[in-house]
Short mmCIF file of C-alpha atoms in Angstrom, two decimals:
data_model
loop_
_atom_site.label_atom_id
_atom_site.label_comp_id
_atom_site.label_asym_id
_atom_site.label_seq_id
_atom_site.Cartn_x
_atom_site.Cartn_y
_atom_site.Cartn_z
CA UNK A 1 -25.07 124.05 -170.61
CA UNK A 2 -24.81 127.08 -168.65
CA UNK A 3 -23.77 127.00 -164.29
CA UNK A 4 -26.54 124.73 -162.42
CA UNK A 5 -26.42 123.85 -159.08
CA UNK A 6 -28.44 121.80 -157.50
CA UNK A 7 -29.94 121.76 -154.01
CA UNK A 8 -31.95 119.26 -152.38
CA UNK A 9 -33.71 119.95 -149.47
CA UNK A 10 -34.18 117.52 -146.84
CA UNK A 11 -36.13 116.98 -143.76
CA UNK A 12 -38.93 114.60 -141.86
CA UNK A 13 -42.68 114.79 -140.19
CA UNK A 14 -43.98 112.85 -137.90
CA UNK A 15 -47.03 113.19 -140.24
CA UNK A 16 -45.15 110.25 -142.59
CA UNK A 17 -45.82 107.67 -139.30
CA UNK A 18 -49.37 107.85 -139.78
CA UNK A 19 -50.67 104.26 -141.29
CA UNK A 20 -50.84 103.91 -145.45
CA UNK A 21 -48.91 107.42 -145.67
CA UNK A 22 -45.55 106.42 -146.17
CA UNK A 23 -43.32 104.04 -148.10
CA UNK A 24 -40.50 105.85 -147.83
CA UNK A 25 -38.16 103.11 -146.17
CA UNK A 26 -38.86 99.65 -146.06
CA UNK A 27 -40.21 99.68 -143.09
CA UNK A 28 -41.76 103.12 -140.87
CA UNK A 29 -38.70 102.35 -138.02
CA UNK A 30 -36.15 102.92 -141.56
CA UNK A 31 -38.19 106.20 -142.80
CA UNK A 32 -36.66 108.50 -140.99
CA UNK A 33 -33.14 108.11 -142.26
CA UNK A 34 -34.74 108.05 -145.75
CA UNK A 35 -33.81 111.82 -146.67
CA UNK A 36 -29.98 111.24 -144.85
CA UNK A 37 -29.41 108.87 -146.80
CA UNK A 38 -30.55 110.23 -150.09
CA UNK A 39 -28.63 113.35 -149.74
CA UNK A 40 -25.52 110.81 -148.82
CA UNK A 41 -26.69 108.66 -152.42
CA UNK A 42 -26.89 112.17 -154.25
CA UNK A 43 -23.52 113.16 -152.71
CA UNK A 44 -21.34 110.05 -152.71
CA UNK A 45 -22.92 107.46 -154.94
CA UNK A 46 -24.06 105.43 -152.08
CA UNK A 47 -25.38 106.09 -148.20
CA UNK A 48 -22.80 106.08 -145.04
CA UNK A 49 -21.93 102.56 -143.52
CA UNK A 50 -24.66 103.44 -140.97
CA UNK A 51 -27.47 104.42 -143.10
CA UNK A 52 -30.23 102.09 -144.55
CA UNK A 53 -30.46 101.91 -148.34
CA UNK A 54 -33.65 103.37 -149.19
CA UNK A 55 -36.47 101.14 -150.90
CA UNK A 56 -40.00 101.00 -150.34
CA UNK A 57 -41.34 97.99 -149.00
CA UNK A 58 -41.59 96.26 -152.60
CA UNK A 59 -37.73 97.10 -152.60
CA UNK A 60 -37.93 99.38 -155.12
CA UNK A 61 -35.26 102.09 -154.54
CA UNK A 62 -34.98 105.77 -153.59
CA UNK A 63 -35.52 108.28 -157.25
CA UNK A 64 -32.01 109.46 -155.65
CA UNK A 65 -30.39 106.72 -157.63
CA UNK A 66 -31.82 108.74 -161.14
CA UNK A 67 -30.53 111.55 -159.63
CA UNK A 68 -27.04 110.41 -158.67
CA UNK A 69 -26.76 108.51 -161.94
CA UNK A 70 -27.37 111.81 -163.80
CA UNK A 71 -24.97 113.36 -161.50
CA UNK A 72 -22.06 111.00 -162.61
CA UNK A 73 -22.85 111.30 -166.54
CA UNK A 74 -22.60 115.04 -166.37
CA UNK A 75 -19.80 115.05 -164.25
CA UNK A 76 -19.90 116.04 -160.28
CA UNK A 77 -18.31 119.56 -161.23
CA UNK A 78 -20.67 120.16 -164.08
CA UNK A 79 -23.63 119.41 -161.25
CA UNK A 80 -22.31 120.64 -157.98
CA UNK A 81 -25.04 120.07 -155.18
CA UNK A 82 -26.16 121.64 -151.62
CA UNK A 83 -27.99 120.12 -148.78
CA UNK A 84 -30.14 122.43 -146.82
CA UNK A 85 -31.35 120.50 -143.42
CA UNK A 86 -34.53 121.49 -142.51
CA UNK A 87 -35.47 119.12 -139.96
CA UNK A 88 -33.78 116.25 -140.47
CA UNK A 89 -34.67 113.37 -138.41
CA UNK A 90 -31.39 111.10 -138.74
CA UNK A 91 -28.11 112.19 -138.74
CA UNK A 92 -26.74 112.54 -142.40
CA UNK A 93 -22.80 111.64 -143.60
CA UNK A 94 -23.36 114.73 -146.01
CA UNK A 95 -22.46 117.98 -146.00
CA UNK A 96 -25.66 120.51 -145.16
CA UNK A 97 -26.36 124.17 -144.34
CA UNK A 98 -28.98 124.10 -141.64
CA UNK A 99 -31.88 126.08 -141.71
CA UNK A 100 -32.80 125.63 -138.42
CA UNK A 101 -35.70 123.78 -138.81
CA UNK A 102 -36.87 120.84 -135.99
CA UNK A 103 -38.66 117.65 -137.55
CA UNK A 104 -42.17 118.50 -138.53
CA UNK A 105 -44.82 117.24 -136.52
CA UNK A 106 -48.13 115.11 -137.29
CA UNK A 107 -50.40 118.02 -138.94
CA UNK A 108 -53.29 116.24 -136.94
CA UNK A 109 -51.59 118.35 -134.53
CA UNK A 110 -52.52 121.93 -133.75
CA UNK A 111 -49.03 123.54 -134.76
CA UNK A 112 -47.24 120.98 -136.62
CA UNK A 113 -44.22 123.36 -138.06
CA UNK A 114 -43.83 126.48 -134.90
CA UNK A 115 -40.75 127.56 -137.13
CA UNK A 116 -42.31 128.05 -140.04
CA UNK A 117 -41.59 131.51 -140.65
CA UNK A 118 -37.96 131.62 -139.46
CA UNK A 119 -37.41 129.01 -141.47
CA UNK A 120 -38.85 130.86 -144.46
CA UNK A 121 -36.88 133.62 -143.85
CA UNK A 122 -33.94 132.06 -143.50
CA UNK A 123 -33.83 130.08 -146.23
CA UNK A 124 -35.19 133.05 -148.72
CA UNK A 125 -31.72 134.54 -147.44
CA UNK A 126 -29.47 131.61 -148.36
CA UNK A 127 -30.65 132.02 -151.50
CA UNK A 128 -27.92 134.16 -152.94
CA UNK A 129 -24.99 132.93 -151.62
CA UNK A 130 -26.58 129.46 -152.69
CA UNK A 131 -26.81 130.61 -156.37
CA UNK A 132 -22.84 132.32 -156.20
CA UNK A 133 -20.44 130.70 -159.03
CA UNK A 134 -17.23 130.64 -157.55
CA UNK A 135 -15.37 129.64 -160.67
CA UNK A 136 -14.50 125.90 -160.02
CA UNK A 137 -17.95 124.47 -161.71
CA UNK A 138 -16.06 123.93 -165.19
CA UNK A 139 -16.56 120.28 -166.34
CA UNK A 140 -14.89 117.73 -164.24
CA UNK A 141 -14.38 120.55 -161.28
CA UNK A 142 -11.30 121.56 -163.71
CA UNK A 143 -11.79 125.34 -162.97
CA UNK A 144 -12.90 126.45 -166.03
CA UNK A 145 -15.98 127.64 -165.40
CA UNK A 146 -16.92 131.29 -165.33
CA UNK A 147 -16.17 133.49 -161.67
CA UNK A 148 -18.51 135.43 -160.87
CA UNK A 149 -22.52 136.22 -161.18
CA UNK A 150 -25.03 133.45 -160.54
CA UNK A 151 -25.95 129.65 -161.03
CA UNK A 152 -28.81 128.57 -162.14
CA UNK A 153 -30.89 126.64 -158.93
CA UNK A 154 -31.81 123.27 -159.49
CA UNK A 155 -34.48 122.95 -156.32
CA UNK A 156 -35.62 119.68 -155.39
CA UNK A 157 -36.60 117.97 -151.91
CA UNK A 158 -36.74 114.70 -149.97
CA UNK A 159 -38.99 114.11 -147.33
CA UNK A 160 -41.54 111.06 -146.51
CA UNK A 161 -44.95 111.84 -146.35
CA UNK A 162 -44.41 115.34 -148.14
CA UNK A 163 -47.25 114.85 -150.52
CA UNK A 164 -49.82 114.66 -147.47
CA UNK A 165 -48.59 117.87 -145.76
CA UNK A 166 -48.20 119.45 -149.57
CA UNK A 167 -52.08 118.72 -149.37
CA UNK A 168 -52.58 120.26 -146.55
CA UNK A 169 -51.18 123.39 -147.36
CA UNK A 170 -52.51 123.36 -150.98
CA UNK A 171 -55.98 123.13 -148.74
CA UNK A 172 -55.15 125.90 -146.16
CA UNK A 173 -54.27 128.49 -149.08
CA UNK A 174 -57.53 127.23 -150.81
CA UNK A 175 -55.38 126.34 -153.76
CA UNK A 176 -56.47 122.93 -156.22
CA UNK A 177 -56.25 120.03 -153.73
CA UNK A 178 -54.76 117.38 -155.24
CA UNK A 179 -51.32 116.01 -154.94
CA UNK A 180 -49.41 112.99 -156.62
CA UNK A 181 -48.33 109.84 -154.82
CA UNK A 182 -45.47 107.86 -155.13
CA UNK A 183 -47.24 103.92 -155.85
CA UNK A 184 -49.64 103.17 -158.46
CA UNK A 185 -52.58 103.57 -156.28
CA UNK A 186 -52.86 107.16 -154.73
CA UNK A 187 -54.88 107.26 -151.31
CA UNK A 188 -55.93 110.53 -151.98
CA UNK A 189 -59.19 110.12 -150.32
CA UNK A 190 -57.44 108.81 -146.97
CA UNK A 191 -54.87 111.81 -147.44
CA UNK A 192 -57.57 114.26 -147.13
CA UNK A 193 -59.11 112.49 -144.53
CA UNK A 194 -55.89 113.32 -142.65
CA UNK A 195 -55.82 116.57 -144.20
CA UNK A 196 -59.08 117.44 -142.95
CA UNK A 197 -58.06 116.28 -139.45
CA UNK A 198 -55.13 118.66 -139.17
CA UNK A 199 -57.32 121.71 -140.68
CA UNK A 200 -59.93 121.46 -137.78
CA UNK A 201 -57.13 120.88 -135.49
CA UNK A 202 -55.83 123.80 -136.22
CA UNK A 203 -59.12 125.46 -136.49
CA UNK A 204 -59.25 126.51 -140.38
CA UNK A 205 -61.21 126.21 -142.61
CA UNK A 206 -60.15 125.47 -146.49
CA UNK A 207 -58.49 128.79 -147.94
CA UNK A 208 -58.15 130.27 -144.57
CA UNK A 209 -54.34 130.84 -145.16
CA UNK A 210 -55.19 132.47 -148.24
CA UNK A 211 -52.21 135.34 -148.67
CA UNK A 212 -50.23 134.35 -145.25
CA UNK A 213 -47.97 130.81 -146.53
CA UNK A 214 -46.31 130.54 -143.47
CA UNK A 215 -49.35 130.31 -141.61
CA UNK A 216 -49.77 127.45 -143.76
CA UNK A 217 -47.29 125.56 -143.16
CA UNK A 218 -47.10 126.48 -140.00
CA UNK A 219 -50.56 124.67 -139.05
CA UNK A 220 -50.78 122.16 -142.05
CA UNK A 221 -47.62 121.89 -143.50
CA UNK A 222 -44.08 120.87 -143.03
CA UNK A 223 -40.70 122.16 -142.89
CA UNK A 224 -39.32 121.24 -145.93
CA UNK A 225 -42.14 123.49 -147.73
CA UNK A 226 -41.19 126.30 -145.63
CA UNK A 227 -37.28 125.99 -146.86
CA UNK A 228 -38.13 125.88 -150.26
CA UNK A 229 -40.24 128.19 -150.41
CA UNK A 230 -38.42 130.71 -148.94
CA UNK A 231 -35.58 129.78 -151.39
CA UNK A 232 -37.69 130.33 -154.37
CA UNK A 233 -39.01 134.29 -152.65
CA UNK A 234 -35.14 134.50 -152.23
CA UNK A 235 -34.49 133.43 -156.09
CA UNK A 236 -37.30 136.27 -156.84
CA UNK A 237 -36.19 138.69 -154.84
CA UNK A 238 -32.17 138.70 -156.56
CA UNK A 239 -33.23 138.02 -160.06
CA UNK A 240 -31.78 134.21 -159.86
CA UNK A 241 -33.13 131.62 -162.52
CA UNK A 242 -34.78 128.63 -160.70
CA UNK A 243 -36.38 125.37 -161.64
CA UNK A 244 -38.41 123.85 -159.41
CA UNK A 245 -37.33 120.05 -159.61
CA UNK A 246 -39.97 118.14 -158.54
CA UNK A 247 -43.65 117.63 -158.58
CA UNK A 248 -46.96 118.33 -156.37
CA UNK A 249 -44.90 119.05 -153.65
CA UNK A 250 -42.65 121.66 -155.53
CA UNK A 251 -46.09 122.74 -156.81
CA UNK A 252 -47.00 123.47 -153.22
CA UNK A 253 -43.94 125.03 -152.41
CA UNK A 254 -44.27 127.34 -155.45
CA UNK A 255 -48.00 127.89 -154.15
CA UNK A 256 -46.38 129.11 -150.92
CA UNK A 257 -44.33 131.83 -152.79
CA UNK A 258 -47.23 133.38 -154.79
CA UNK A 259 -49.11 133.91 -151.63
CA UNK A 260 -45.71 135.57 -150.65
CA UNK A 261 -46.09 137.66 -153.45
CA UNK A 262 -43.90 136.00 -155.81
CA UNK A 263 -45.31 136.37 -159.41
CA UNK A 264 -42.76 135.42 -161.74
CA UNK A 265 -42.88 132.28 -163.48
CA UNK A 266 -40.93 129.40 -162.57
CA UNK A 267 -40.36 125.94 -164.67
CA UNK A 268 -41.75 122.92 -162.91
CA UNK A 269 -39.78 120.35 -164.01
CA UNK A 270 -40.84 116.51 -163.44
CA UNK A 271 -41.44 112.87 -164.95
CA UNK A 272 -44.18 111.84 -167.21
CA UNK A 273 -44.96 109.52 -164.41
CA UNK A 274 -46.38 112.30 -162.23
CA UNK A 275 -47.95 114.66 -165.51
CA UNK A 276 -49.57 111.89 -166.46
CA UNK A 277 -51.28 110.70 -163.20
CA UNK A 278 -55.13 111.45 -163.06
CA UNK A 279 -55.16 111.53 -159.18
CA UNK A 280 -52.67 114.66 -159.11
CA UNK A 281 -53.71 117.10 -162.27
CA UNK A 282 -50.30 118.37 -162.10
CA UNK A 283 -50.87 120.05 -165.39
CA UNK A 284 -53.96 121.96 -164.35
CA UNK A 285 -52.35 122.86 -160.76
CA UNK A 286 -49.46 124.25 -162.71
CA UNK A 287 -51.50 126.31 -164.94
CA UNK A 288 -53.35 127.49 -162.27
CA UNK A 289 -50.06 128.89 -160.56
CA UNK A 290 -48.20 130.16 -163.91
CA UNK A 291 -45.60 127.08 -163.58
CA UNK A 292 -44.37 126.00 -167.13
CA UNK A 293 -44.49 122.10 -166.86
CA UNK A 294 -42.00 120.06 -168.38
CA UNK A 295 -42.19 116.24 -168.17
CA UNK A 296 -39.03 114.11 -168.94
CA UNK A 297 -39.76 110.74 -169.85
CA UNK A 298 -36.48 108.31 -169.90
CA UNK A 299 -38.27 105.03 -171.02
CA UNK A 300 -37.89 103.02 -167.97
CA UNK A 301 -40.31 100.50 -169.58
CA UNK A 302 -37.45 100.10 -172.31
CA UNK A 303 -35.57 98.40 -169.32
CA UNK A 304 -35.82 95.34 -168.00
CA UNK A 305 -34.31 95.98 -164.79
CA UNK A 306 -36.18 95.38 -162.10
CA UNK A 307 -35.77 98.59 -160.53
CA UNK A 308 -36.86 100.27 -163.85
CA UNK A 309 -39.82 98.24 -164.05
CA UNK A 310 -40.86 99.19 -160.67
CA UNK A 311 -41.08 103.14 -161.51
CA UNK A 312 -42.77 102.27 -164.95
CA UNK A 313 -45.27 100.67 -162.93
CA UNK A 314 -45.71 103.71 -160.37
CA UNK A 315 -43.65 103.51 -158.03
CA UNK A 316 -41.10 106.59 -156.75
CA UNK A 317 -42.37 108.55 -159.43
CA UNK A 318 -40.55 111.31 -158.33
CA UNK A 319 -38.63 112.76 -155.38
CA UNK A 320 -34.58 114.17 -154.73
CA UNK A 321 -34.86 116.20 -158.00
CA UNK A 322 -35.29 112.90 -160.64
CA UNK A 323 -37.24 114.98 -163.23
CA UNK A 324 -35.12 117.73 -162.97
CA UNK A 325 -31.59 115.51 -163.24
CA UNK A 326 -33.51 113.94 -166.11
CA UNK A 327 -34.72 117.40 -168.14
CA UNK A 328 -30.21 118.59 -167.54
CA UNK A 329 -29.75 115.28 -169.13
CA UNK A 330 -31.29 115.95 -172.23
CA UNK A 331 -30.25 119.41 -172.46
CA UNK A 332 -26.80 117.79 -172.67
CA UNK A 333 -28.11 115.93 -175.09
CA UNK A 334 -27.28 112.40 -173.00
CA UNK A 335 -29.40 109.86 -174.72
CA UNK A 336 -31.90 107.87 -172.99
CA UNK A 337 -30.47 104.70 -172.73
CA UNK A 338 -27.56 105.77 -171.81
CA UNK A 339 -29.51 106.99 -168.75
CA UNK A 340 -31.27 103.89 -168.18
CA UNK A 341 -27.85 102.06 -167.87
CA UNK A 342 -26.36 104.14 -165.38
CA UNK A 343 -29.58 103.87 -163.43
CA UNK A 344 -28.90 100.39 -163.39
CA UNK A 345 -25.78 100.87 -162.31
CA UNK A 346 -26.41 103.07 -159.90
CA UNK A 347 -29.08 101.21 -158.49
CA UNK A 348 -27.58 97.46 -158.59
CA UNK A 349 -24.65 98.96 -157.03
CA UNK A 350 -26.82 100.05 -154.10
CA UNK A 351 -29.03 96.93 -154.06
CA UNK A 352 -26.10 94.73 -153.49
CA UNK A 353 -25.33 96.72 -150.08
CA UNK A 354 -29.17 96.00 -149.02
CA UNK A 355 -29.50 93.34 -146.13
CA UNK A 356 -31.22 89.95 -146.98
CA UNK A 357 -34.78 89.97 -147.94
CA UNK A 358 -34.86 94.04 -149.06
CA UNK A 359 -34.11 95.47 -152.76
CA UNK A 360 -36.69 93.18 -153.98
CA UNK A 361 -37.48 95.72 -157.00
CA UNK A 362 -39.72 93.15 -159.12
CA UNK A 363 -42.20 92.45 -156.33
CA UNK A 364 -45.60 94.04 -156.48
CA UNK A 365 -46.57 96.80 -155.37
CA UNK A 366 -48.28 97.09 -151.61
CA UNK A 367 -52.13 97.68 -151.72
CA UNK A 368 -51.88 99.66 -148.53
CA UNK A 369 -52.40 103.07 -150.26
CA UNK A 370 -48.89 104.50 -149.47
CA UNK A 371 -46.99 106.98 -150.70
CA UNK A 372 -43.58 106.92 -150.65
CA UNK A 373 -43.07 110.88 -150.01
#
């Protein structure tokens, strides 16, 4: 396996407050320290003594845990990671590159992301210096790895209520409109309820954004989307391979850079559990904007951990780059199972820091229409 790096962007809007949106937390006061603390779990292998664990409401923990799991199989130094902030609502123990971005606002408002371009810009020129192989990514951070040229970007986000303001830009650039959710049932009817509040907020119409993204996201989006966006332009721009590690959301973001004029094709890489959902048509979105779809599926209904049960049922189907940690994992040829077990790992590790009463993983599901990014 050639250098990959892998960045996770991370941020919050105000849009994830809005009732049934978000499960991000287990509870709305806890969602906003959701993305700190999954950059600390992808980072350390568990969040800082002040940080909530993340679970949804049902308990069922944060996809970071896939992601860190996959992280300690390969070895940290064979998966080296950056945090870009981009509008962060919690302080994070982690190390990030801000992009200066402020938390995104409700998109019910009439300018929910004013930064939007900056924020584009500047993350389309971190983009380089992101994808720079300084010659300590051997195996094991032993050094061996090759100085010089580029990594391969591993691009993958965390922010709650991302799919609802990843519908509203799909919307504003008159793009398909429909996005994933992270629980069984996907309130994609009350999502573009909301979406259809921020549009006439805003004063546009469906495809009115068409060919100007950060006008998007700038009146329907958030500023995650901008950041990664402008990372993938910047990945065009010097000839970097990227993967887009994620799902509807990524799509979005990718949806952003071909209105920028982007027209290469990127891999979308993701779980099964988000392909497969009816409510999203990932696969026809991703035709639609030349993305080559790749779907791991690890088996978590093999498991019988709780936690694994809970994303075989629906739940945190995606999010902090889990179908992307999972497609490196089989291109190392790491077996399933062995996956699943370090999941569990991972994850029981994390549960046993959870307060009384959370981390219940084998509870069912909410039936408020959530979604838990």
């Amino acid at each position: 396996m050639g250098d990959v790096k892998l960045i996770v962007v991370g941020g919050t809007t105000a849009t994830a407050a809005i009732d049934g949106i978000s499960a991000a937390g287990a509870d709305p006061d806890l969602r906003v320290h959701t993305p700190s603390a999954d950059l600390e779990i992808v980072e350390s292998g568990r969040p800082a003594p002040d940080s909530p664990v993340p679970v949804s409401p049902t308990g069922c923990p944060t996809p970071a845990v896939v992601t860190r799991a996959v992280r300690e199989l390969l070895g940290p130094g064979s998966l080296p990671v950056e945090f870009l902030d981009a509008g962060l609502g919690a302080p994070t123990a982690a190390a990030v590159r801000d992009v200066g971005a402020a938390p995104g606002g409700d998109i019910r408002d009439p300018e929910p992301v004013p930064e939007a371009a900056a924020v584009f810009e500047r993350a389309r020129a971190m983009a380089p210096e992101l994808a720079a192989v300084d010659g300590d990514s051997g195996p094991d951070g032993d050094g061996e790895g090759e100085a010089g040229g580029d990594a391969e970007l591993l691009v993958a986000e965390t922010i709650p209520g991302g799919t609802t303001t990843a519908l509203g830009v799909l919307t504003a650039l008159g793009e398909r409109a429909a996005v994933s959710s992270s629980l069984p049932a996907n309130p994609i009817e009350r999502k573009r309820r909301v979406v259809a509040e921020a549009l006439d907020a805003s004063g546009l119409e469906p495809g009115d954004a068409a060919g100007d993204p950060t006008e998007a996201v700038r009146l329907a989006g958030d500023p995650v989307l901008a950041a990664v966006a402008g990372l993938i332009a910047g990945c065009a721009d010097a000839d970097i391979d990227v993967t887009l590690a994620g799902g509807t959301q990524l799509a979005a973001a990718a949806a952003l850079a071909r209105h920028a004029g982007v027209d290469r094709p990127f891999p979308l890489a993701t779980t099964s559990l988000v392909a497969d959902d009816p409510t999203a048509d990932l696969p026809a979105l991703a035709a639609d904007l030349d993305l080559r779809l790749a779907a791991a599926d690890p088996g978590f209904d093999e498991s019988d951990n709780p936690a694994m049960a809970a994303y075989a049922r629906g739940e945190a189907k995606e999010g902090v780059g889990m179908g992307g940690a999972l497609a490196l994992a089989e291109r190392a040829g790491v077996a399933d199972a062995t996956v699943r077990e370090r999941i569990a790992a991972v994850t029981d590790r994390l549960l046993a820091e959870c307060p009384e009463g959370e981390g219940n993983a084998g509870g069912s599901a909410p039936h408020n229409g959530g979604d838990a990014r």
